[in-house]
Amino acid sequence: MHDVGPRFEEYVTQLADELIDVVGPAGRADLIADYATRLPLLVAMGLLGMDERYAAAVQHSVRDICDRRPRAARSSAKLNDRLRQLVAEKTSVPGPDLVSWMLHHSPAASADEITWQARTLLMTLSADATTCIGQALDDDLVDETARGAQQPPTETTTTPPRSRLQPTTSQTTANRTHHHDQAEEAAHRALSLLTETTVETAVCALRNRLRHLRLTVPRRELLYDPTRWGPCPRNLPVRFVPAKPIVTGPVRWLPDPIFTTQPPAP
């Protein structure tokens, strides 16, 4: 994890601020569609070293797969093709990203193995962080349509409960059974830490920027999907005090991935 560097939280915050800047002035948003699903995927793509060429196609493929749409199988194949292309590019020209790091530190691994590791990080971080962000924000919200709704506390915690990010005992046992060697265990722990940091930074950024969040529909109308972390809302339509944009200069789709150590050229 030290190779990711201390600037990872800064990187996540920059992405979070850019997304908040898009919805902030309107004073309304769907916190799932506009934030919780978009931010973790952007973080994962940046970690892997994807640039604007990959952004649209990868996002569409991941959404098809996660939502189990009819074209999910075709999108899964397209995602694999994109990741193979990424691994081939990083093999020729390494950069400050995790795919280049994996290629440098696992010289015996095949291109297909690196591709699968990249896909695992992309899909797992995206799905788990989206769920945990959605759950944490759901807990924060006041239903303004309910009579006698309590006002939120004047001070709120800046991080989601860590218990959300811990699997159940049976899941932990299954993970230990699946991860047979130390290298795989280390990769699993690193991915968990990346997910946890993404969730905490994302929730903190939104709480600091958007004030007086209120649901705009009765809570009973919200729909929830089952996940391994518990129920997660499909949507969170809210209103809030309009917020001014804070990111100055041209907004880039993916900031420069400055958070990893530049691996030596092969």
XYZ file of N, CA, C and O in Angstrom, residues 76-147:
288
model
N -18.901 -7.694 -20.899
C -17.809 -8.324 -20.159
C -16.652 -8.664 -21.098
O -15.474 -8.447 -20.763
N -16.968 -9.175 -22.270
C -15.927 -9.491 -23.251
C -15.227 -8.220 -23.724
O -14.000 -8.191 -23.890
N -16.001 -7.147 -23.930
C -15.402 -5.875 -24.349
C -14.485 -5.317 -23.260
O -13.420 -4.762 -23.560
N -14.902 -5.465 -21.999
C -14.066 -4.992 -20.902
C -12.749 -5.749 -20.865
O -11.676 -5.149 -20.670
N -12.800 -7.061 -21.057
C -11.564 -7.845 -21.086
C -10.644 -7.387 -22.206
O -9.419 -7.308 -22.036
N -11.216 -7.081 -23.366
C -10.407 -6.603 -24.494
C -9.734 -5.277 -24.148
O -8.554 -5.064 -24.467
N -10.478 -4.384 -23.508
C -9.912 -3.089 -23.117
C -8.776 -3.266 -22.114
O -7.748 -2.586 -22.178
N -8.964 -4.173 -21.175
C -7.931 -4.395 -20.166
C -6.695 -5.054 -20.771
O -5.567 -4.746 -20.370
N -6.873 -5.946 -21.721
C -5.717 -6.537 -22.411
C -4.951 -5.444 -23.157
O -3.712 -5.444 -23.188
N -5.687 -4.539 -23.785
C -5.051 -3.412 -24.470
C -4.256 -2.570 -23.480
O -3.123 -2.159 -23.766
N -4.831 -2.321 -22.307
C -4.144 -1.529 -21.287
C -2.862 -2.211 -20.839
O -1.804 -1.565 -20.720
N -2.918 -3.524 -20.578
C -1.729 -4.260 -20.136
C -0.648 -4.223 -21.206
O 0.545 -4.042 -20.899
N -1.041 -4.368 -22.461
C -0.049 -4.315 -23.549
C 0.599 -2.934 -23.613
O 1.828 -2.828 -23.800
N -0.173 -1.874 -23.446
C 0.384 -0.525 -23.475
C 1.344 -0.298 -22.321
O 2.423 0.294 -22.499
N 0.983 -0.759 -21.128
C 1.832 -0.551 -19.953
C 3.078 -1.433 -20.006
O 4.103 -1.105 -19.402
N 2.993 -2.549 -20.721
C 4.184 -3.387 -20.908
C 5.211 -2.641 -21.754
O 6.421 -2.692 -21.482
N 4.741 -1.938 -22.762
C 5.640 -1.185 -23.646
C 6.097 0.125 -23.025
O 7.276 0.486 -23.128
N 5.172 0.830 -22.387
C 5.489 2.142 -21.802
C 4.931 2.190 -20.382
O 3.772 2.566 -20.171
N 5.734 1.779 -19.379
C 5.248 1.808 -17.990
C 4.954 3.229 -17.531
O 5.533 4.200 -18.026
N 4.046 3.343 -16.601
C 3.700 4.647 -16.056
C 3.488 4.565 -14.558
O 3.651 3.504 -13.949
N 3.101 5.672 -13.921
C 2.870 5.687 -12.472
C 1.480 5.158 -12.130
O 0.593 5.897 -11.704
N 1.272 3.861 -12.341
C -0.039 3.258 -12.140
C 0.136 1.821 -11.651
O 1.238 1.257 -11.687
N -0.948 1.216 -11.203
C -0.866 -0.114 -10.592
C -0.641 -1.224 -11.611
O -0.062 -2.258 -11.271
N -1.109 -1.060 -12.840
C -0.822 -2.087 -13.846
C 0.678 -2.149 -14.114
O 1.274 -3.237 -14.162
N 1.320 -0.996 -14.254
C 2.778 -0.974 -14.447
C 3.485 -1.548 -13.227
O 4.498 -2.258 -13.358
N 2.974 -1.244 -12.029
C 3.562 -1.767 -10.793
C 3.471 -3.287 -10.765
O 4.446 -3.968 -10.428
N 2.304 -3.837 -11.148
C 2.138 -5.293 -11.159
C 3.048 -5.946 -12.183
O 3.640 -7.007 -11.932
N 3.177 -5.336 -13.340
C 4.050 -5.883 -14.378
C 5.503 -5.904 -13.917
O 6.241 -6.864 -14.170
N 5.926 -4.848 -13.216
C 7.316 -4.767 -12.765
C 7.610 -5.742 -11.639
O 8.666 -6.385 -11.620
N 6.683 -5.859 -10.684
C 6.942 -6.680 -9.502
C 6.477 -8.129 -9.659
O 6.715 -8.943 -8.765
N 5.835 -8.467 -10.776
C 5.433 -9.856 -11.039
C 5.884 -10.244 -12.437
O 5.067 -10.516 -13.325
N 7.195 -10.279 -12.669
C 7.691 -10.532 -14.028
C 7.313 -11.907 -14.566
O 7.284 -12.103 -15.782
N 7.031 -12.856 -13.664
C 6.676 -14.203 -14.120
C 5.201 -14.321 -14.489
O 4.785 -15.321 -15.086
N 4.401 -13.331 -14.134
C 2.963 -13.388 -14.411
C 2.701 -13.163 -15.901
O 3.361 -12.359 -16.553
N 1.730 -13.896 -16.427
C 1.365 -13.729 -17.827
C 0.500 -12.484 -18.002
O -0.034 -11.925 -17.034
N 0.352 -12.068 -19.246
C -0.496 -10.902 -19.529
C -1.938 -11.162 -19.099
O -2.614 -10.262 -18.600
N -2.406 -12.400 -19.285
C -3.771 -12.740 -18.877
C -3.940 -12.658 -17.367
O -4.996 -12.239 -16.875
N -2.904 -13.044 -16.624
C -2.982 -12.966 -15.161
C -3.033 -11.508 -14.698
O -3.811 -11.162 -13.798
N -2.232 -10.647 -15.298
C -2.263 -9.225 -14.947
C -3.618 -8.623 -15.326
O -4.189 -7.814 -14.581
N -4.137 -9.031 -16.483
C -5.445 -8.548 -16.924
C -6.526 -8.928 -15.926
O -7.388 -8.117 -15.574
N -6.487 -10.169 -15.443
C -7.488 -10.620 -14.481
C -7.352 -9.865 -13.158
O -8.370 -9.505 -12.549
N -6.137 -9.623 -12.713
C -5.945 -8.857 -11.483
C -6.492 -7.436 -11.630
O -7.112 -6.890 -10.708
N -6.244 -6.836 -12.796
C -6.754 -5.483 -13.042
C -8.275 -5.473 -13.049
O -8.915 -4.574 -12.495
N -8.868 -6.485 -13.656
C -10.336 -6.571 -13.690
C -10.891 -6.757 -12.279
O -11.909 -6.153 -11.921
N -10.235 -7.597 -11.482
C -10.696 -7.821 -10.105
C -10.683 -6.524 -9.318
O -11.646 -6.201 -8.598
N -9.602 -5.751 -9.433
C -9.531 -4.477 -8.724
C -10.624 -3.531 -9.212
O -11.321 -2.897 -8.406
N -10.788 -3.427 -10.519
C -11.765 -2.508 -11.094
C -13.177 -2.835 -10.617
O -13.906 -1.963 -10.131
N -13.571 -4.110 -10.724
C -14.940 -4.492 -10.402
C -15.194 -4.492 -8.896
O -16.250 -4.044 -8.436
N -14.231 -4.993 -8.126
C -14.443 -5.107 -6.684
C -14.460 -3.748 -6.014
O -15.341 -3.450 -5.201
N -13.465 -2.902 -6.331
C -13.438 -1.574 -5.726
C -14.692 -0.788 -6.114
O -15.306 -0.130 -5.264
N -15.089 -0.861 -7.380
C -16.265 -0.123 -7.831
C -17.514 -0.569 -7.087
O -18.273 0.256 -6.569
N -17.750 -1.884 -7.034
C -18.979 -2.396 -6.423
C -19.007 -2.176 -4.919
O -20.003 -1.697 -4.358
N -17.919 -2.521 -4.235
C -17.917 -2.435 -2.773
C -17.950 -0.993 -2.288
O -18.675 -0.656 -1.339
N -17.168 -0.123 -2.926
C -17.149 1.268 -2.495
C -18.486 1.950 -2.781
O -18.974 2.739 -1.969
N -19.102 1.644 -3.923
C -20.417 2.206 -4.235
C -21.428 1.821 -3.163
O -22.198 2.661 -2.675
N -21.434 0.554 -2.780
C -22.366 0.082 -1.749
C -22.154 0.802 -0.434
O -23.101 1.308 0.187
N -20.914 0.861 0.025
C -20.633 1.456 1.330
C -20.866 2.961 1.354
O -21.319 3.512 2.363
N -20.569 3.643 0.242
C -20.860 5.071 0.165
C -22.376 5.284 0.224
O -22.875 6.149 0.960
N -23.113 4.500 -0.548
C -24.561 4.629 -0.549
C -25.168 4.377 0.815
O -26.074 5.102 1.255
N -24.685 3.366 1.521
C -25.212 3.060 2.852
C -24.913 4.180 3.838
O -25.773 4.566 4.639
N -23.696 4.698 3.799
C -23.317 5.760 4.732
C -24.132 7.027 4.491
O -24.596 7.664 5.438
N -24.334 7.393 3.219
C -25.110 8.584 2.919
C -26.583 8.383 3.248
O -27.263 9.314 3.702
N -27.083 7.185 3.037
C -28.469 6.875 3.382
C -28.716 7.088 4.872
O -29.764 7.608 5.280
N -27.762 6.698 5.696
C -27.898 6.876 7.137
C -27.960 8.346 7.529
O -28.557 8.710 8.549
N -27.328 9.204 6.729
C -27.263 10.638 7.045
C -28.571 11.375 6.783
O -28.827 12.418 7.385
N -29.359 10.866 5.842
C -30.429 11.663 5.272
C -31.657 11.764 6.159
O -32.064 10.802 6.808
N -32.252 12.935 6.140
C -33.517 13.188 6.819
C -34.619 13.180 5.774
O -34.485 13.777 4.702
N -35.723 12.480 6.078
C -36.876 12.424 5.190
C -37.723 13.672 5.434
O -38.474 13.754 6.396
N -37.598 14.665 4.547
C -38.304 15.922 4.774
C -39.797 15.795 4.531
O -40.583 16.692 4.846
N -40.241 14.657 3.950
C -41.664 14.465 3.718
C -42.367 13.858 4.931
O -43.588 13.790 4.965
N -41.562 13.392 5.912
C -42.158 12.770 7.097
C -42.464 13.819 8.148
O -41.664 14.718 8.401
N -43.613 13.700 8.771
C -43.979 14.638 9.818
C -43.118 14.401 11.048
O -42.865 13.267 11.445
